[in-house]
């Protein structure tokens, strides 16, 4: 290329730049001997980028000096670039793609290329490439993916471990339960009423262990699962009514009273009814666990301007302040309550995740000696828009 | 006529207590087996009408044994009993030909009720 032609190109480019207006600070490479268009060789391995036409952001000066004029791009990226060029040729006002530039000196650079058409009069003469270094963003995305993988692995481990442990425990439990029942029935000799009463206690204890195991398995599976909501227009009143109804028998057996206050009109919202019912059920189970015989649970649903507010209050002994903060943590165990297990902690954690996936918020307020309230808000706007 | 029952359970204490329990409830337990191989041998000798099948056996998968027993006698009714809890196990058991599924640990009334139900009036 002659020096005369070079001068012409610079002139042309300067003119173009002033016509287009400043997009940003351009990086002027010391090497610029090409016409102002992207060029890919016939083999498709080389991208010839006249750096004069490229705005470069995000690279340090040192990195910039290493970016060579000819950057190798990978074949998948080449197709992306060709297709972007095609779109520009067809009149797209802007095309954004992600690709990796590779040079021997500086290695691979993940970049975002924003391509804009350059026109001279009515004629499309090339594309203005704005290259943005997205190494930082990519790094963050990758570390998020890695973190998620680690979480998934540990979740699978937990779930497998719980299942295996449950399997091992269920065998001796079966033996204990069946043998106890046979003893109770007098199969191995006469049993008096006092002995029968003791055996009944043991049978109840084994039943409780069975329940804990089943809950542990279900919750350890659920806790790691990504919550995928299947929303449908659902009556939140109905969800709460059903969650209470499912627990009537249990409440009756514990002598727990309940007071359910719902708006007269249905509160229709696009919710995952099943997931929401599980969340409300878990919260009710927790409140029931707090209560002595004869305790009361109040469930209120209010629709306010900006949100739906659900309150589940119990007349239990309350939770100490430091416990309140940890209540929804994954493996929280209530240290003061006899029979409290980490499973309950998991079920509250699950409830929180379900509420939050619906765009809502959940927190706890407790007054030692007076009781505990769990409050849930679901934003009306989100619900109307379907979240 | 009450159906005859075979109990396939690798843990002998459980197998024995099951036999005692079923006998006490008026059923006729004709065989106990602790492995898949033993189950197939005793099945071909005794031809019980009902089989209680533990799905975890030391030598074979209980579902595989179920399929083999059904091949020998399509009229046999197999009740799966298991301590396993993996997803899809109930579906697999039904596919293998089990007609009921009972999770361990279970209560006497659950087992006896299930057998009475499949025996009919």
CSV table of C-alpha atoms in Angstrom, one decimal:
chain,number,residue,atom,x,y,z
A,1,UNK,CA,0.0,0.0,0.0
A,2,UNK,CA,1.4,3.3,-1.0
A,3,UNK,CA,1.9,6.2,1.4
A,4,UNK,CA,-0.4,8.3,-0.7
A,5,UNK,CA,-3.2,5.7,-0.3
A,6,UNK,CA,-2.5,5.6,3.5
A,7,UNK,CA,-2.8,9.3,3.8
A,8,UNK,CA,-6.1,9.1,1.9
A,9,UNK,CA,-7.4,6.5,4.2
A,10,UNK,CA,-6.5,8.6,7.3
A,11,UNK,CA,-8.2,11.6,5.8
A,12,UNK,CA,-11.3,9.5,5.0
A,13,UNK,CA,-11.4,8.1,8.5
A,14,UNK,CA,-11.0,11.4,10.2
A,15,UNK,CA,-13.9,12.7,8.1
A,16,UNK,CA,-16.0,9.6,9.0
A,17,UNK,CA,-15.1,10.0,12.7
A,18,UNK,CA,-16.3,13.6,12.7
A,19,UNK,CA,-19.5,12.6,10.8
A,20,UNK,CA,-20.2,9.7,13.2
A,21,UNK,CA,-19.4,11.7,16.3
A,22,UNK,CA,-17.3,10.5,19.1
A,23,UNK,CA,-18.4,7.1,20.3
A,24,UNK,CA,-15.6,7.0,22.8
A,25,UNK,CA,-11.9,7.3,23.0
A,26,UNK,CA,-10.4,5.4,20.1
A,27,UNK,CA,-7.3,3.5,20.5
A,28,UNK,CA,-4.9,4.3,17.6
A,29,UNK,CA,-2.7,1.5,16.9
A,30,UNK,CA,0.8,2.2,15.6
A,31,UNK,CA,0.0,-0.3,12.9
A,32,UNK,CA,-2.8,0.7,10.6
A,33,UNK,CA,-2.4,-0.1,7.0
A,34,UNK,CA,-5.7,-1.6,6.1
A,35,UNK,CA,-8.9,-0.2,4.8
A,36,UNK,CA,-11.5,0.5,7.4
A,37,UNK,CA,-13.4,-2.7,7.4
A,38,UNK,CA,-13.2,-6.0,9.2
A,39,UNK,CA,-11.5,-8.6,7.1
A,40,UNK,CA,-11.4,-12.3,7.5
A,41,UNK,CA,-9.1,-14.3,5.3
A,42,UNK,CA,-10.4,-17.0,3.0
A,43,UNK,CA,-9.5,-19.7,5.5
A,44,UNK,CA,-11.3,-17.8,8.1
A,45,UNK,CA,-8.5,-18.0,10.7
A,46,UNK,CA,-7.5,-14.5,10.8
A,47,UNK,CA,-9.4,-11.4,11.7
A,48,UNK,CA,-7.7,-8.4,10.4
A,49,UNK,CA,-8.9,-5.5,12.5
A,50,UNK,CA,-7.7,-2.1,11.7
A,51,UNK,CA,-7.3,-0.8,15.2
A,52,UNK,CA,-7.7,2.7,14.0
A,53,UNK,CA,-11.4,1.9,13.7
A,54,UNK,CA,-11.8,0.2,17.0
A,55,UNK,CA,-12.7,1.7,20.2
A,56,UNK,CA,-11.1,-0.4,22.9
A,57,UNK,CA,-12.2,-0.2,26.5
A,58,UNK,CA,-11.2,-2.2,29.5
A,59,UNK,CA,-7.7,-3.2,28.5
A,60,UNK,CA,-4.7,-1.9,30.3
A,61,UNK,CA,-2.0,-0.1,28.3
A,62,UNK,CA,0.2,-3.1,28.6
A,63,UNK,CA,-2.5,-5.4,27.3
A,64,UNK,CA,-3.3,-3.0,24.5
A,65,UNK,CA,0.3,-3.1,23.3
A,66,UNK,CA,0.1,-6.8,23.1
A,67,UNK,CA,-3.0,-6.9,21.0
A,68,UNK,CA,-1.7,-7.5,17.6
A,69,UNK,CA,-3.2,-6.4,14.4
A,70,UNK,CA,-4.0,-9.8,13.4
A,71,UNK,CA,-5.9,-11.7,16.1
A,72,UNK,CA,-6.7,-15.3,15.6
A,73,UNK,CA,-10.3,-16.0,16.3
A,74,UNK,CA,-11.7,-19.5,16.9
A,75,UNK,CA,-13.9,-21.1,14.2
A,76,UNK,CA,-17.1,-20.9,16.2
A,77,UNK,CA,-16.5,-17.2,16.8
A,78,UNK,CA,-15.7,-16.7,13.2
A,79,UNK,CA,-19.2,-17.9,12.2
A,80,UNK,CA,-20.6,-15.5,14.8
A,81,UNK,CA,-18.6,-12.6,13.3
A,82,UNK,CA,-19.6,-13.6,9.7
A,83,UNK,CA,-23.2,-13.7,10.7
A,84,UNK,CA,-22.9,-10.3,12.5
A,85,UNK,CA,-21.3,-8.9,9.3
A,86,UNK,CA,-24.1,-10.3,7.3
A,87,UNK,CA,-26.6,-8.6,9.6
A,88,UNK,CA,-24.8,-5.3,9.2
A,89,UNK,CA,-24.8,-5.7,5.4
A,90,UNK,CA,-28.6,-6.4,5.6
A,91,UNK,CA,-29.1,-3.1,7.4
A,92,UNK,CA,-29.0,-3.9,11.1
A,93,UNK,CA,-28.3,-0.7,13.0
A,94,UNK,CA,-26.2,-2.5,15.7
A,95,UNK,CA,-25.0,-6.0,16.3
A,96,UNK,CA,-23.5,-7.2,19.6
A,97,UNK,CA,-21.6,-10.5,19.8
A,98,UNK,CA,-19.2,-12.1,22.2
A,99,UNK,CA,-16.0,-13.7,21.1
A,100,UNK,CA,-12.4,-14.5,22.0
A,101,UNK,CA,-9.5,-12.7,20.5
A,102,UNK,CA,-6.3,-14.7,20.6
A,103,UNK,CA,-2.8,-13.6,20.0
A,104,UNK,CA,0.4,-15.4,20.8
A,105,UNK,CA,1.7,-12.7,23.1
A,106,UNK,CA,-1.4,-12.1,25.2
A,107,UNK,CA,-3.4,-15.3,25.0
A,108,UNK,CA,-7.1,-15.3,24.8
A,109,UNK,CA,-9.2,-12.2,25.5
A,110,UNK,CA,-12.9,-12.6,25.9
A,111,UNK,CA,-14.4,-9.5,24.3
A,112,UNK,CA,-17.8,-8.1,23.4
A,113,UNK,CA,-17.9,-6.7,19.9
A,114,UNK,CA,-20.5,-4.0,19.2
A,115,UNK,CA,-20.7,-3.5,15.5
A,116,UNK,CA,-22.2,-0.4,13.9
A,117,UNK,CA,-22.4,0.2,10.2
A,118,UNK,CA,-20.2,2.9,8.6
A,119,UNK,CA,-21.9,4.6,5.7
A,120,UNK,CA,-20.5,7.1,3.2
A,121,UNK,CA,-23.5,8.8,1.8
A,122,UNK,CA,-25.9,6.0,1.1
A,123,UNK,CA,-23.2,3.5,0.7
A,124,UNK,CA,-22.3,1.0,3.3
A,125,UNK,CA,-18.5,0.9,3.4
A,126,UNK,CA,-17.8,-1.1,6.5
A,127,UNK,CA,-18.5,-1.6,10.1
A,128,UNK,CA,-17.3,0.2,13.2
A,129,UNK,CA,-16.2,-2.3,15.8
A,130,UNK,CA,-16.3,-1.4,19.4
A,131,UNK,CA,-14.4,-4.0,21.3
A,132,UNK,CA,-15.0,-4.2,25.0
A,133,UNK,CA,-12.9,-6.3,27.3
A,134,UNK,CA,-15.2,-8.6,29.3
A,135,UNK,CA,-12.5,-10.6,31.0
A,136,UNK,CA,-13.7,-9.4,34.4
A,137,UNK,CA,-17.3,-10.2,33.7
A,138,UNK,CA,-16.5,-13.6,32.2
A,139,UNK,CA,-14.3,-14.4,35.2
A,140,UNK,CA,-17.2,-13.6,37.5
A,141,UNK,CA,-19.6,-15.7,35.5
A,142,UNK,CA,-17.2,-18.6,35.5
A,143,UNK,CA,-16.6,-18.4,39.2
A,144,UNK,CA,-20.4,-18.3,39.8
A,145,UNK,CA,-20.8,-21.4,37.7
A,146,UNK,CA,-18.0,-23.1,39.6
A,147,UNK,CA,-19.6,-22.1,42.9
A,148,UNK,CA,-22.9,-23.5,41.8
A,149,UNK,CA,-21.2,-26.8,40.7
A,150,UNK,CA,-19.6,-27.1,44.1
A,151,UNK,CA,-23.0,-26.4,45.8
A,152,UNK,CA,-24.7,-29.0,43.6
A,153,UNK,CA,-22.1,-31.6,44.3
A,154,UNK,CA,-22.3,-31.1,48.1
A,155,UNK,CA,-26.1,-31.1,47.8
A,156,UNK,CA,-26.0,-34.4,46.0
A,157,UNK,CA,-23.7,-35.8,48.6
A,158,UNK,CA,-26.0,-34.7,51.4
A,159,UNK,CA,-29.0,-36.1,49.6
A,160,UNK,CA,-27.3,-39.4,48.9
A,161,UNK,CA,-25.9,-39.6,52.4
A,162,UNK,CA,-29.3,-39.0,54.0
A,163,UNK,CA,-30.9,-41.6,51.7
A,164,UNK,CA,-28.2,-44.2,52.5
A,165,UNK,CA,-28.4,-43.5,56.2
A,166,UNK,CA,-32.2,-43.7,56.1
A,167,UNK,CA,-32.0,-47.1,54.4
A,168,UNK,CA,-29.7,-48.5,57.0
A,169,UNK,CA,-31.8,-47.2,59.9
A,170,UNK,CA,-35.1,-48.4,58.4
A,171,UNK,CA,-34.1,-52.0,58.6
A,172,UNK,CA,-33.6,-52.2,62.4
A,173,UNK,CA,-36.6,-49.9,62.8
A,174,UNK,CA,-38.7,-52.4,60.9
A,175,UNK,CA,-37.5,-55.2,63.2
A,176,UNK,CA,-38.2,-53.1,66.3
A,177,UNK,CA,-41.6,-52.0,65.2
A,178,UNK,CA,-42.8,-55.5,64.1
A,179,UNK,CA,-41.4,-57.2,67.2
A,180,UNK,CA,-42.9,-54.6,69.5
A,181,UNK,CA,-46.3,-55.1,67.9
A,182,UNK,CA,-46.0,-58.9,68.3
A,183,UNK,CA,-45.0,-58.4,71.9
A,184,UNK,CA,-47.9,-56.0,72.4
A,185,UNK,CA,-50.4,-58.5,70.8
A,186,UNK,CA,-49.3,-61.1,73.4
A,187,UNK,CA,-47.8,-63.4,70.8
A,188,UNK,CA,-44.7,-64.0,73.0
A,189,UNK,CA,-46.7,-64.3,76.3
A,190,UNK,CA,-49.2,-62.4,78.4
A,191,UNK,CA,-48.7,-58.7,78.7
A,192,UNK,CA,-50.4,-56.5,81.3
A,193,UNK,CA,-51.8,-53.1,80.7
A,194,UNK,CA,-48.8,-51.2,82.1
A,195,UNK,CA,-46.5,-53.1,79.8
A,196,UNK,CA,-48.8,-52.4,76.9
A,197,UNK,CA,-48.8,-48.7,77.6
A,198,UNK,CA,-45.0,-48.7,77.6
A,199,UNK,CA,-44.9,-50.5,74.3
A,200,UNK,CA,-47.4,-48.1,72.9
A,201,UNK,CA,-44.9,-45.3,73.8
A,202,UNK,CA,-42.1,-47.1,72.1
A,203,UNK,CA,-44.2,-47.8,69.0
A,204,UNK,CA,-45.0,-44.0,68.9
A,205,UNK,CA,-41.3,-43.2,69.2
A,206,UNK,CA,-40.4,-45.6,66.3
A,207,UNK,CA,-43.2,-43.9,64.3
A,208,UNK,CA,-41.7,-40.5,65.0
A,209,UNK,CA,-38.2,-41.7,63.9
A,210,UNK,CA,-39.8,-43.0,60.7
A,211,UNK,CA,-41.4,-39.6,60.2
A,212,UNK,CA,-38.1,-37.8,60.8
A,213,UNK,CA,-36.3,-40.0,58.3
A,214,UNK,CA,-38.9,-39.5,55.6
A,215,UNK,CA,-38.9,-35.8,56.1
A,216,UNK,CA,-35.1,-35.7,56.1
A,217,UNK,CA,-35.0,-37.5,52.7
A,218,UNK,CA,-37.7,-35.3,51.1
A,219,UNK,CA,-36.2,-32.1,52.5
A,220,UNK,CA,-32.6,-33.0,51.6
A,221,UNK,CA,-33.7,-33.7,48.0
A,222,UNK,CA,-35.8,-30.5,47.9
A,223,UNK,CA,-33.2,-28.2,49.5
A,224,UNK,CA,-30.8,-28.6,46.6
A,225,UNK,CA,-33.3,-28.5,43.8
A,226,UNK,CA,-33.6,-25.4,41.9
A,227,UNK,CA,-37.1,-24.1,42.5
A,228,UNK,CA,-38.9,-24.0,39.2
A,229,UNK,CA,-42.3,-22.4,39.6
A,230,UNK,CA,-45.2,-23.4,37.6
A,231,UNK,CA,-47.4,-20.4,38.0
A,232,UNK,CA,-51.1,-20.4,37.4
A,233,UNK,CA,-53.8,-18.1,38.5
A,234,UNK,CA,-54.3,-19.3,42.0
A,235,UNK,CA,-56.5,-18.2,45.0
A,236,UNK,CA,-54.1,-17.5,47.8
A,237,UNK,CA,-57.0,-17.9,50.2
A,238,UNK,CA,-57.5,-21.4,49.0
A,239,UNK,CA,-53.8,-22.2,49.4
A,240,UNK,CA,-53.9,-21.1,53.1
A,241,UNK,CA,-57.2,-22.8,53.7
A,242,UNK,CA,-55.9,-26.1,52.3
A,243,UNK,CA,-52.6,-25.9,54.3
A,244,UNK,CA,-54.6,-25.5,57.5
A,245,UNK,CA,-57.1,-28.2,56.5
A,246,UNK,CA,-54.3,-30.7,56.0
A,247,UNK,CA,-53.1,-30.1,59.6
A,248,UNK,CA,-56.5,-30.1,61.3
A,249,UNK,CA,-56.1,-33.7,62.6
A,250,UNK,CA,-52.6,-33.0,63.9
A,251,UNK,CA,-53.7,-29.8,65.5
A,252,UNK,CA,-56.7,-31.6,67.1
A,253,UNK,CA,-54.4,-34.3,68.5
A,254,UNK,CA,-52.2,-31.6,70.1
A,255,UNK,CA,-55.1,-29.6,71.3
A,256,UNK,CA,-54.0,-26.6,69.2
A,257,UNK,CA,-56.7,-24.1,68.2
A,258,UNK,CA,-56.5,-22.0,65.1
A,259,UNK,CA,-57.9,-18.8,63.9
A,260,UNK,CA,-57.9,-18.2,60.1
A,261,UNK,CA,-58.8,-14.7,58.9
A,262,UNK,CA,-59.0,-14.3,55.1
A,263,UNK,CA,-60.5,-11.6,52.9
A,264,UNK,CA,-64.0,-12.3,51.8
A,265,UNK,CA,-63.0,-12.1,48.2
A,266,UNK,CA,-60.6,-14.5,46.6
A,267,UNK,CA,-57.0,-13.2,46.3
A,268,UNK,CA,-56.2,-14.4,42.8
A,269,UNK,CA,-52.6,-14.3,41.8
A,270,UNK,CA,-50.3,-16.1,39.4
A,271,UNK,CA,-48.6,-18.4,41.9
A,272,UNK,CA,-47.2,-21.9,42.0
A,273,UNK,CA,-50.0,-23.2,44.2
A,274,UNK,CA,-48.3,-26.4,45.1
A,275,UNK,CA,-45.0,-24.8,46.1
A,276,UNK,CA,-46.8,-22.0,48.0
A,277,UNK,CA,-48.8,-24.6,49.8
A,278,UNK,CA,-45.6,-26.4,50.8
A,279,UNK,CA,-44.1,-23.2,52.0
A,280,UNK,CA,-47.2,-22.2,54.1
A,281,UNK,CA,-47.4,-25.8,55.4
A,282,UNK,CA,-43.8,-25.8,56.5
A,283,UNK,CA,-44.3,-22.5,58.3
A,284,UNK,CA,-47.5,-23.8,60.0
A,285,UNK,CA,-45.7,-27.0,61.0
A,286,UNK,CA,-43.0,-24.8,62.6
A,287,UNK,CA,-45.5,-22.8,64.5
A,288,UNK,CA,-47.3,-25.9,65.7
A,289,UNK,CA,-44.0,-27.2,67.0
A,290,UNK,CA,-43.6,-24.1,69.1
A,291,UNK,CA,-46.9,-24.6,70.9
A,292,UNK,CA,-47.8,-26.4,74.1
A,293,UNK,CA,-51.1,-28.1,74.4
A,294,UNK,CA,-54.0,-25.7,74.1
A,295,UNK,CA,-51.9,-23.1,72.2
A,296,UNK,CA,-53.3,-20.9,69.4
A,297,UNK,CA,-52.1,-20.2,65.9
A,298,UNK,CA,-53.5,-17.2,64.0
A,299,UNK,CA,-53.2,-17.0,60.3
A,300,UNK,CA,-54.1,-13.7,58.6
A,301,UNK,CA,-54.1,-12.7,55.0
A,302,UNK,CA,-54.4,-9.0,54.1
A,303,UNK,CA,-54.3,-7.3,50.7
A,304,UNK,CA,-52.7,-3.9,51.0
A,305,UNK,CA,-52.0,-1.4,48.2
A,306,UNK,CA,-48.5,-2.6,47.3
A,307,UNK,CA,-48.4,-6.1,48.7
A,308,UNK,CA,-50.2,-9.1,50.1
A,309,UNK,CA,-49.3,-9.7,53.7
A,310,UNK,CA,-49.6,-13.1,55.3
A,311,UNK,CA,-49.0,-13.4,59.1
A,312,UNK,CA,-48.7,-16.7,60.9
A,313,UNK,CA,-48.6,-16.1,64.7
A,314,UNK,CA,-48.3,-18.5,67.5
A,315,UNK,CA,-48.9,-18.1,71.2
A,316,UNK,CA,-45.8,-20.1,72.0
A,317,UNK,CA,-42.9,-19.1,74.3
A,318,UNK,CA,-41.2,-17.0,71.7
A,319,UNK,CA,-37.7,-17.2,70.2
A,320,UNK,CA,-34.7,-15.4,71.6
A,321,UNK,CA,-33.4,-12.5,69.5
A,322,UNK,CA,-30.2,-14.2,68.3
A,323,UNK,CA,-32.2,-17.3,67.3
A,324,UNK,CA,-34.7,-15.2,65.2
A,325,UNK,CA,-31.8,-14.1,62.9
A,326,UNK,CA,-30.9,-17.7,62.2
A,327,UNK,CA,-34.4,-19.1,61.9
A,328,UNK,CA,-34.4,-19.5,58.2
A,329,UNK,CA,-30.8,-20.7,57.9
A,330,UNK,CA,-30.4,-24.1,56.2
A,331,UNK,CA,-29.4,-26.3,59.1
A,332,UNK,CA,-30.8,-24.3,62.0
A,333,UNK,CA,-31.7,-26.3,65.0
A,334,UNK,CA,-33.7,-24.8,67.8
A,335,UNK,CA,-31.5,-25.5,70.8
A,336,UNK,CA,-34.2,-24.8,73.4
A,337,UNK,CA,-36.9,-27.0,72.1
A,338,UNK,CA,-37.0,-30.6,73.0
A,339,UNK,CA,-37.3,-32.7,69.8
A,340,UNK,CA,-36.3,-29.9,67.5
A,341,UNK,CA,-34.3,-31.2,64.5
A,342,UNK,CA,-32.3,-29.8,61.7
A,343,UNK,CA,-35.1,-31.1,59.4
A,344,UNK,CA,-37.3,-28.3,60.7
A,345,UNK,CA,-34.5,-25.9,59.9
A,346,UNK,CA,-34.4,-27.2,56.4
A,347,UNK,CA,-38.1,-26.9,56.0
A,348,UNK,CA,-38.1,-23.2,57.0
A,349,UNK,CA,-35.2,-22.6,54.6
A,350,UNK,CA,-37.2,-24.2,51.9
A,351,UNK,CA,-40.2,-22.0,52.7
A,352,UNK,CA,-38.0,-19.0,52.5
A,353,UNK,CA,-36.6,-20.0,49.1
A,354,UNK,CA,-40.1,-20.6,47.7
A,355,UNK,CA,-41.4,-17.2,49.0
A,356,UNK,CA,-38.3,-15.4,47.6
A,357,UNK,CA,-38.5,-17.2,44.3
A,358,UNK,CA,-42.0,-15.6,44.0
A,359,UNK,CA,-40.4,-12.2,44.6
A,360,UNK,CA,-41.6,-12.0,48.2
A,361,UNK,CA,-40.0,-11.5,51.5
A,362,UNK,CA,-40.2,-13.4,54.8
A,363,UNK,CA,-39.1,-12.5,58.3
A,364,UNK,CA,-39.8,-13.3,61.8
A,365,UNK,CA,-40.7,-11.2,64.8
A,366,UNK,CA,-40.7,-12.8,68.2
A,367,UNK,CA,-41.5,-11.6,71.7
A,368,UNK,CA,-40.2,-14.0,74.4
A,369,UNK,CA,-43.1,-15.1,76.6
A,370,UNK,CA,-45.7,-13.8,74.2
A,371,UNK,CA,-45.2,-15.6,70.9
A,372,UNK,CA,-43.8,-15.5,67.5
A,373,UNK,CA,-45.0,-14.1,64.2
A,374,UNK,CA,-43.7,-15.1,60.7
A,375,UNK,CA,-44.5,-12.4,58.2
A,376,UNK,CA,-44.6,-12.9,54.4
A,377,UNK,CA,-45.1,-10.2,51.8
A,378,UNK,CA,-45.7,-10.9,48.2
A,379,UNK,CA,-45.6,-7.8,45.9
A,380,UNK,CA,-48.8,-7.1,44.2
A,381,UNK,CA,-47.1,-5.7,41.1
A,382,UNK,CA,-45.0,-8.8,40.6
A,383,UNK,CA,-48.1,-11.0,41.1
A,384,UNK,CA,-50.1,-9.0,38.5
A,385,UNK,CA,-47.2,-9.2,36.0
A,386,UNK,CA,-46.7,-12.9,36.7
A,387,UNK,CA,-43.3,-12.4,38.3
B,1,UNK,CA,-59.3,-70.4,51.2
B,2,UNK,CA,-56.5,-68.1,52.4
B,3,UNK,CA,-53.6,-67.7,50.0
B,4,UNK,CA,-50.2,-69.1,50.9
B,5,UNK,CA,-47.4,-66.7,51.3
B,6,UNK,CA,-43.7,-66.7,50.8
B,7,UNK,CA,-41.5,-64.1,52.6
B,8,UNK,CA,-38.4,-63.0,50.8
B,9,UNK,CA,-36.3,-61.0,53.2
B,10,UNK,CA,-32.5,-61.1,53.6
B,11,UNK,CA,-32.6,-60.1,57.3
B,12,UNK,CA,-33.6,-63.2,59.1
B,13,UNK,CA,-35.0,-61.6,62.2
B,14,UNK,CA,-37.4,-59.5,60.1
B,15,UNK,CA,-38.3,-62.6,58.0
B,16,UNK,CA,-39.1,-64.5,61.2
B,17,UNK,CA,-41.1,-61.9,62.8
B,18,UNK,CA,-43.1,-61.4,59.5
B,19,UNK,CA,-43.8,-65.1,59.5
B,20,UNK,CA,-45.0,-65.1,63.1
B,21,UNK,CA,-47.1,-62.0,62.5
B,22,UNK,CA,-48.7,-63.4,59.3
B,23,UNK,CA,-49.3,-66.8,60.9
B,24,UNK,CA,-50.9,-65.1,64.0
B,25,UNK,CA,-53.2,-63.2,61.6
B,26,UNK,CA,-54.4,-66.4,60.0
B,27,UNK,CA,-52.2,-66.6,56.9
B,28,UNK,CA,-50.3,-69.6,55.8
B,29,UNK,CA,-46.5,-68.8,55.4
B,30,UNK,CA,-45.2,-71.7,53.3
B,31,UNK,CA,-41.6,-70.5,52.7
B,32,UNK,CA,-38.9,-68.0,53.9
B,33,UNK,CA,-36.1,-67.0,51.6
B,34,UNK,CA,-33.1,-64.8,52.2
B,35,UNK,CA,-31.7,-64.6,48.7
B,36,UNK,CA,-33.0,-64.2,45.2
B,37,UNK,CA,-31.8,-67.7,44.2
B,38,UNK,CA,-33.4,-69.3,47.3
B,39,UNK,CA,-36.6,-67.4,46.5
B,40,UNK,CA,-36.8,-68.8,43.0
B,41,UNK,CA,-36.1,-72.4,44.2
B,42,UNK,CA,-38.6,-72.3,47.0
B,43,UNK,CA,-41.2,-70.6,44.7
B,44,UNK,CA,-41.0,-73.4,42.2
B,45,UNK,CA,-41.5,-76.0,45.0
B,46,UNK,CA,-44.2,-74.3,47.0
B,47,UNK,CA,-46.0,-72.1,44.4
B,48,UNK,CA,-47.3,-69.6,46.9
B,49,UNK,CA,-50.1,-67.3,45.8
B,50,UNK,CA,-48.5,-64.2,47.4
B,51,UNK,CA,-44.9,-63.1,47.8
B,52,UNK,CA,-43.6,-60.4,50.1
B,53,UNK,CA,-40.5,-59.3,48.2
B,54,UNK,CA,-37.7,-57.3,49.8
B,55,UNK,CA,-36.2,-55.3,47.0
B,56,UNK,CA,-32.7,-55.3,48.5
B,57,UNK,CA,-31.3,-58.8,48.3
B,58,UNK,CA,-27.7,-59.8,48.6
B,59,UNK,CA,-27.4,-61.7,45.3
B,60,UNK,CA,-30.1,-60.2,43.1
B,61,UNK,CA,-32.3,-57.2,42.7
B,62,UNK,CA,-35.7,-57.9,44.1
B,63,UNK,CA,-37.4,-56.4,41.0
B,64,UNK,CA,-35.5,-58.9,38.8
B,65,UNK,CA,-36.6,-61.8,41.1
B,66,UNK,CA,-40.2,-60.5,40.9
B,67,UNK,CA,-40.0,-60.7,37.0
B,68,UNK,CA,-38.6,-64.2,37.1
B,69,UNK,CA,-41.3,-65.4,39.6
B,70,UNK,CA,-44.1,-63.9,37.4
B,71,UNK,CA,-42.5,-65.7,34.4
B,72,UNK,CA,-42.9,-68.9,36.3
B,73,UNK,CA,-46.4,-68.2,37.4
B,74,UNK,CA,-48.2,-65.1,36.0
B,75,UNK,CA,-50.9,-65.4,38.7
B,76,UNK,CA,-48.6,-64.8,41.6
B,77,UNK,CA,-49.2,-61.5,43.4
B,78,UNK,CA,-46.0,-59.8,44.6
B,79,UNK,CA,-45.9,-57.1,47.3
B,80,UNK,CA,-42.7,-55.1,47.3
B,81,UNK,CA,-41.3,-54.1,50.7
B,82,UNK,CA,-38.3,-51.9,50.9
B,83,UNK,CA,-36.2,-49.5,52.9
B,84,UNK,CA,-35.0,-47.7,49.7
B,85,UNK,CA,-36.4,-44.3,48.9
B,86,UNK,CA,-35.0,-43.3,45.5
B,87,UNK,CA,-37.3,-41.4,43.1
B,88,UNK,CA,-39.1,-43.6,40.6
B,89,UNK,CA,-38.8,-46.8,42.7
B,90,UNK,CA,-42.5,-47.3,43.1
B,91,UNK,CA,-43.0,-46.9,39.3
B,92,UNK,CA,-40.2,-49.4,38.7
B,93,UNK,CA,-41.7,-51.9,41.1
B,94,UNK,CA,-45.1,-51.6,39.5
B,95,UNK,CA,-43.5,-52.0,36.1
B,96,UNK,CA,-41.7,-55.2,37.3
B,97,UNK,CA,-45.1,-56.6,38.2
B,98,UNK,CA,-45.5,-55.8,41.9
B,99,UNK,CA,-49.1,-55.0,42.7
B,100,UNK,CA,-48.5,-53.2,46.0
B,101,UNK,CA,-45.6,-51.3,47.5
B,102,UNK,CA,-44.9,-51.0,51.2
B,103,UNK,CA,-42.2,-48.8,52.6
B,104,UNK,CA,-40.2,-49.9,55.6
B,105,UNK,CA,-40.7,-49.5,58.5
B,106,UNK,CA,-44.4,-50.4,58.4
B,107,UNK,CA,-47.1,-51.3,61.0
B,108,UNK,CA,-48.7,-54.7,61.3
B,109,UNK,CA,-52.1,-53.3,60.3
B,110,UNK,CA,-50.6,-51.8,57.1
B,111,UNK,CA,-49.2,-55.2,55.9
B,112,UNK,CA,-52.1,-57.3,57.1
B,113,UNK,CA,-54.6,-54.8,55.6
B,114,UNK,CA,-52.8,-54.9,52.2
B,115,UNK,CA,-52.7,-58.7,52.1
B,116,UNK,CA,-56.4,-59.0,53.1
B,117,UNK,CA,-57.3,-56.4,50.4
B,118,UNK,CA,-55.6,-58.4,47.6
B,119,UNK,CA,-56.9,-61.7,48.9
B,120,UNK,CA,-60.5,-60.3,48.5
B,121,UNK,CA,-63.5,-61.3,50.6
